[in-house]
């Protein structure tokens, strides 16, 4: 079992055990492989353009913040990436819990991690301080489909003309169980992942560009990214871990429906073996938008 803890009081519907942290770190590298970037190429180009046109007397660093940073793995990977090589950048990570943060003694000098709530106004000292806001996989927090508190939080953090990159999972359009042979099926795996689809109305993900435009952003576009087929099974195993965590934390470990779900998960996992070869295909979506100047 991935995590035997109780339902989180702060609204987070996944686990914070060492196994959950390992799942988050694996998830990061699978997403990175599918997307082929950490920062969207449009944002990379704008940051380089900004630094190259900076006046000599301007010593301000580029500031990038990662919201719902979890273990901080996106920041730790970005800081050493060729995508930001030669750029003068300061990095910050926010999360509602510091449970998965490394001790500050182990952090690079240009990375800071802090506790902050996405659904509340950020501290005034952070208002208008960031050139880029990155956020990934907060759909389990958006149970009602109301994104306005999160979007307002992001707008407060961004400088005028700053960029948002929102990496998300579109369960309605890019989350499918596949089998290699038309004559076979994987009903238990399909039922396992259908439980995730049925937890809430996830339709807001596909509408995210439209919602950002309505909230005062511009240049909002969304793309999806196809994973390599040889990594489909890795994605499947990762999301089976997610399913197990959700079965515990969505309604609590004693919920009867959650217990039935946990009984189904290992049976669904068996359908990924050689005889059936079922996999979950996940296409990560990336939405970028720019705050009005």
C-alpha positions as a printed NumPy array, in Angstrom:
array([[  0.   ,   0.   ,   0.   ],
       [  1.339,   3.412,  -0.943],
       [  0.182,   5.366,   2.107],
       [ -1.863,   4.287,   5.102],
       [ -2.354,   7.812,   6.454],
       [ -5.692,   9.514,   7.049],
       [ -7.404,  12.109,   4.894],
       [ -5.3  ,  15.289,   4.77 ],
       [ -6.845,  18.239,   6.61 ],
       [ -5.449,  20.772,   4.088],
       [ -7.429,  19.375,   1.137],
       [ -4.58 ,  17.479,  -0.523],
       [ -6.028,  14.197,  -1.813],
       [ -2.79 ,  12.278,  -2.317],
       [ -0.174,  10.983,   0.091],
       [  2.928,  12.529,   1.647],
       [  4.815,   9.341,   2.555],
       [  8.265,   8.487,   1.208],
       [  6.549,   6.275,  -1.355],
       [  4.334,   9.163,  -2.421],
       [  7.427,  11.364,  -2.744],
       [  9.048,   8.71 ,  -4.952],
       [  5.92 ,   8.611,  -7.106],
       [  6.036,  12.407,  -7.486],
       [  9.677,  12.328,  -8.54 ],
       [  9.048,   9.558, -11.1  ],
       [  6.05 ,  11.515, -12.362],
       [  8.247,  14.546, -12.962],
       [ 10.684,  12.685, -15.205],
       [  7.911,  10.985, -17.175],
       [  6.235,  14.355, -17.772],
       [  9.532,  15.907, -18.776],
       [ 10.197,  13.077, -21.247],
       [  6.755,  13.45 , -22.83 ],
       [  6.91 ,  17.244, -23.055],
       [ 10.594,  17.399, -24.107],
       [ 11.017,  20.57 , -22.02 ],
       [ 10.687,  21.939, -18.51 ],
       [ 10.009,  25.527, -19.516],
       [  7.911,  26.023, -22.638],
       [ 10.092,  27.16 , -25.593],
       [  8.084,  30.39 , -25.925],
       [  8.889,  31.252, -22.309],
       [ 12.54 ,  30.298, -22.735],
       [ 12.839,  32.658, -25.688],
       [ 11.168,  35.532, -23.835],
       [ 13.462,  35.143, -20.822],
       [ 16.568,  35.219, -23.017],
       [ 15.22 ,  38.227, -24.865],
       [ 14.605,  39.994, -21.567],
       [ 18.113,  39.33 , -20.253],
       [ 19.794,  40.316, -23.528],
       [ 17.907,  43.626, -23.653],
       [ 18.529,  44.426, -19.978],
       [ 20.296,  47.703, -19.335],
       [ 23.751,  47.397, -17.679],
       [ 22.569,  49.248, -14.57 ],
       [ 19.665,  46.81 , -14.124],
       [ 20.878,  44.046, -11.824],
       [ 17.506,  42.393, -11.191],
       [ 17.503,  38.603, -11.588],
       [ 14.815,  36.696, -13.446],
       [ 12.434,  35.196, -10.882],
       [ 10.667,  31.857, -11.392],
       [  8.23 ,  30.325,  -8.921],
       [  6.861,  26.772,  -8.868],
       [  3.469,  26.429,  -7.172],
       [  2.382,  23.194,  -5.47 ],
       [  6.071,  22.309,  -5.701],
       [  5.819,  19.106,  -3.627],
       [  9.33 ,  17.683,  -3.424],
       [ 10.73 ,  20.629,  -5.406],
       [ 11.884,  18.275,  -8.159],
       [ 10.818,  20.556, -11.061],
       [ 12.941,  23.389,  -9.686],
       [ 15.919,  21.157,  -8.933],
       [ 15.865,  19.834, -12.486],
       [ 15.338,  23.245, -14.078],
       [ 18.209,  24.944, -12.242],
       [ 20.751,  22.678, -13.983],
       [ 18.927,  22.53 , -17.328],
       [ 20.413,  23.885, -20.603],
       [ 17.085,  25.713, -20.942],
       [ 18.247,  28.325, -18.43 ],
       [ 22.006,  28.158, -19.02 ],
       [ 23.509,  31.641, -18.985],
       [ 20.427,  33.213, -17.402],
       [ 20.573,  34.977, -14.052],
       [ 17.638,  33.326, -12.268],
       [ 16.342,  33.087,  -8.715],
       [ 13.954,  30.204,  -8.023],
       [ 11.214,  29.865,  -5.44 ],
       [  8.86 ,  26.99 ,  -4.625],
       [  5.56 ,  27.232,  -2.747],
       [  3.492,  24.405,  -1.299],
       [  0.787,  24.18 ,   1.335],
       [  2.971,  21.694,   3.221],
       [  6.73 ,  21.504,   3.736],
       [  6.514,  17.764,   4.472],
       [  8.291,  16.79 ,   1.234],
       [ 10.794,  19.66 ,   1.125],
       [ 14.478,  18.811,   1.483],
       [ 16.165,  20.431,   4.47 ],
       [ 17.253,  23.947,   3.52 ],
       [ 20.892,  22.949,   4.123],
       [ 20.757,  20.826,   0.96 ],
       [ 19.281,  23.484,  -1.318],
       [ 21.242,  25.442,  -3.931],
       [ 21.736,  29.07 ,  -2.892],
       [ 19.418,  30.376,  -5.617],
       [ 16.441,  28.165,  -4.615],
       [ 14.081,  28.943,  -1.726],
       [ 11.087,  26.854,  -0.633],
       [  8.185,  28.279,   1.384],
       [  4.775,  27.281,   2.692],
       [  1.882,  29.06 ,   0.964],
       [ -1.779,  28.313,   0.226],
       [ -2.885,  28.49 ,  -3.437],
       [ -6.406,  29.432,  -2.409],
       [ -5.375,  32.48 ,  -0.397],
       [ -3.725,  35.763,  -1.285],
       [  0.074,  35.404,  -1.374],
       [  2.136,  37.455,   1.088],
       [  2.392,  41.11 ,  -0.065],
       [  6.177,  40.791,  -0.361],
       [  5.638,  38.385,  -3.292],
       [  3.089,  40.473,  -5.203],
       [  4.271,  41.221,  -8.74 ],
       [  7.681,  39.632,  -8.15 ],
       [  7.844,  36.778, -10.679],
       [  8.585,  36.617, -14.377],
       [  7.29 ,  33.038, -14.606],
       [  4.788,  31.069, -12.544],
       [  4.833,  27.31 , -13.1  ],
       [  2.137,  25.031, -11.724],
       [  1.569,  21.329, -12.298],
       [ -1.136,  18.813, -11.463],
       [ -3.436,  20.564,  -9.042],
       [ -6.614,  19.05 , -10.492],
       [ -7.303,  17.008,  -7.35 ],
       [ -7.503,  20.306,  -5.423],
       [-10.084,  21.791,  -7.813],
       [-13.048,  19.658,  -6.852],
       [-15.735,  22.199,  -7.73 ],
       [-14.186,  23.393, -10.989],
       [-13.764,  26.897,  -9.539],
       [-10.339,  28.077, -10.645],
       [-10.76 ,  31.755,  -9.822],
       [ -8.926,  31.688,  -6.455],
       [ -5.922,  29.937,  -8.04 ],
       [ -5.887,  32.208, -11.095],
       [ -6.089,  35.309,  -8.901],
       [ -3.236,  33.955,  -6.772],
       [ -1.127,  33.49 ,  -9.899],
       [ -1.949,  36.979, -11.213],
       [ -0.862,  38.531,  -7.925],
       [  2.51 ,  36.781,  -8.117],
       [  3.282,  37.661, -11.738],
       [  4.968,  40.805, -12.939],
       [  3.097,  42.681, -15.691],
       [  3.835,  40.767, -18.902],
       [  4.969,  37.693, -16.941],
       [  4.188,  34.166, -18.084],
       [  2.169,  31.328, -16.621],
       [  2.902,  27.693, -17.521],
       [  0.249,  25.274, -16.263],
       [  0.955,  21.554, -16.774],
       [ -2.143,  19.483, -16.201],
       [ -3.852,  16.151, -16.764],
       [ -6.94 ,  16.133, -19.012],
       [ -8.776,  13.049, -17.786],
       [-11.618,  13.48 , -20.263],
       [ -9.592,  13.679, -23.462],
       [ -6.069,  12.338, -22.927],
       [ -6.337,   9.478, -20.423],
       [ -7.099,   6.1  , -22.005],
       [ -6.477,   2.388, -21.421],
       [ -5.032,   0.717, -24.527],
       [ -4.445,  -2.939, -25.445],
       [ -2.08 ,  -4.095, -28.224],
       [ -4.475,  -6.646, -29.74 ],
       [ -8.064,  -5.847, -30.805],
       [ -9.287,  -9.204, -29.52 ],
       [ -8.264,  -8.546, -25.919],
       [ -9.573,  -6.234, -23.218],
       [ -8.564,  -4.973, -19.782],
       [-11.833,  -4.407, -17.897],
       [-10.271,  -4.208, -14.45 ],
       [ -7.599,  -1.715, -15.443],
       [-10.222,   0.333, -17.264],
       [-12.444,   0.252, -14.176],
       [ -9.517,   1.228, -11.938],
       [ -8.758,   4.37 , -13.902],
       [-12.437,   5.141, -14.562],
       [-12.721,   5.62 , -10.794],
       [-10.327,   8.562, -11.095],
       [-12.364,  10.049, -13.945],
       [-15.533,   9.72 , -11.86 ],
       [-14.2  ,  11.492,  -8.77 ],
       [-15.075,  14.991, -10.01 ],
       [-15.857,  17.095, -13.064],
       [-12.461,  17.544, -14.718],
       [-13.778,  19.294, -17.843],
       [-12.176,  22.592, -16.773],
       [ -8.756,  21.406, -17.93 ],
       [ -9.646,  21.62 , -21.639],
       [-11.261,  25.018, -21.03 ],
       [ -8.265,  26.462, -19.208],
       [ -7.079,  28.805, -22.014],
       [-10.569,  30.262, -22.333],
       [-10.826,  30.73 , -18.559],
       [ -7.449,  32.463, -18.397],
       [ -8.48 ,  34.876, -21.162],
       [-11.668,  35.67 , -19.233],
       [ -9.562,  36.43 , -16.156],
       [ -7.399,  38.983, -17.936],
       [ -4.553,  36.939, -19.418],
       [ -3.563,  37.028, -23.083],
       [ -1.854,  34.694, -25.57 ],
       [ -3.361,  31.641, -23.839],
       [ -2.74 ,  28.411, -25.752],
       [ -2.843,  24.728, -24.822],
       [ -1.017,  21.746, -26.289],
       [ -0.882,  18.048, -25.468],
       [  2.177,  15.832, -25.624],
       [  2.401,  12.153, -26.603],
       [  4.566,   9.896, -24.415],
       [  6.833,   7.315, -25.995],
       [  5.044,   3.97 , -26.278],
       [  7.875,   2.118, -24.506],
       [  7.109,   4.251, -21.445],
       [  3.349,   3.57 , -21.427],
       [  3.844,   0.818, -18.842],
       [  5.867,   3.14 , -16.602],
       [  3.027,   5.682, -16.79 ],
       [  0.596,   2.877, -15.947],
       [  2.5  ,   1.815, -12.838],
       [  2.853,   5.426, -11.725],
       [ -0.865,   6.127, -12.028],
       [ -1.745,   2.868, -10.268],
       [  0.177,   4.359,  -7.338],
       [ -1.842,   7.563,  -7.731],
       [ -5.068,   5.563,  -7.77 ],
       [ -4.09 ,   3.82 ,  -4.54 ],
       [ -3.301,   7.129,  -2.847],
       [ -6.578,   8.663,  -4.036],
       [ -8.532,   5.637,  -2.791],
       [ -7.189,   6.39 ,   0.698],
       [ -7.178,  10.172,   0.833],
       [-10.19 ,  11.249,  -1.233],
       [-12.793,  10.176,   1.329],
       [-10.626,   8.719,   4.09 ],
       [ -9.052,   5.29 ,   4.667],
       [-12.227,   3.776,   6.145],
       [-14.495,   4.674,   3.235],
       [-16.063,   1.48 ,   1.882],
       [-15.953,   2.568,  -1.744],
       [-12.26 ,   3.385,  -1.358],
       [-11.619,  -0.083,   0.067],
       [-13.375,  -1.663,  -2.923],
       [-11.254,   0.466,  -5.229],
       [ -8.06 ,  -0.704,  -3.513],
       [ -9.154,  -4.315,  -3.983],
       [ -9.581,  -3.646,  -7.707],
       [ -6.204,  -1.949,  -8.283],
       [ -3.918,  -5.048,  -8.086],
       [ -6.315,  -6.986, -10.333],
       [ -6.144,  -4.15 , -12.872],
       [ -2.362,  -4.131, -12.577],
       [ -2.221,  -7.8  , -13.584],
       [ -3.699,  -6.862, -16.97 ],
       [ -0.473,  -4.995, -17.771],
       [  1.424,  -8.294, -17.93 ],
       [  2.63 ,  -9.968, -21.107],
       [ -0.544, -11.951, -21.777],
       [ -2.715,  -8.833, -22.168],
       [ -0.246,  -5.949, -22.321],
       [ -2.737,  -3.28 , -21.266],
       [ -1.393,   0.208, -20.584],
       [ -2.615,   3.637, -19.609],
       [ -1.829,   6.317, -22.196],
       [ -1.571,   9.75 , -20.606],
       [ -1.   ,  12.82 , -22.757],
       [  0.175,  15.702, -20.544],
       [ -1.308,  19.087, -21.439],
       [  0.588,  22.35 , -21.188],
       [ -1.159,  25.725, -21.119],
       [  0.798,  28.951, -21.329],
       [ -0.556,  32.484, -20.971],
       [  0.777,  35.982, -20.381],
       [ -0.366,  38.512, -17.811],
       [ -1.44 ,  41.799, -19.328],
       [  1.117,  44.568, -19.007]])
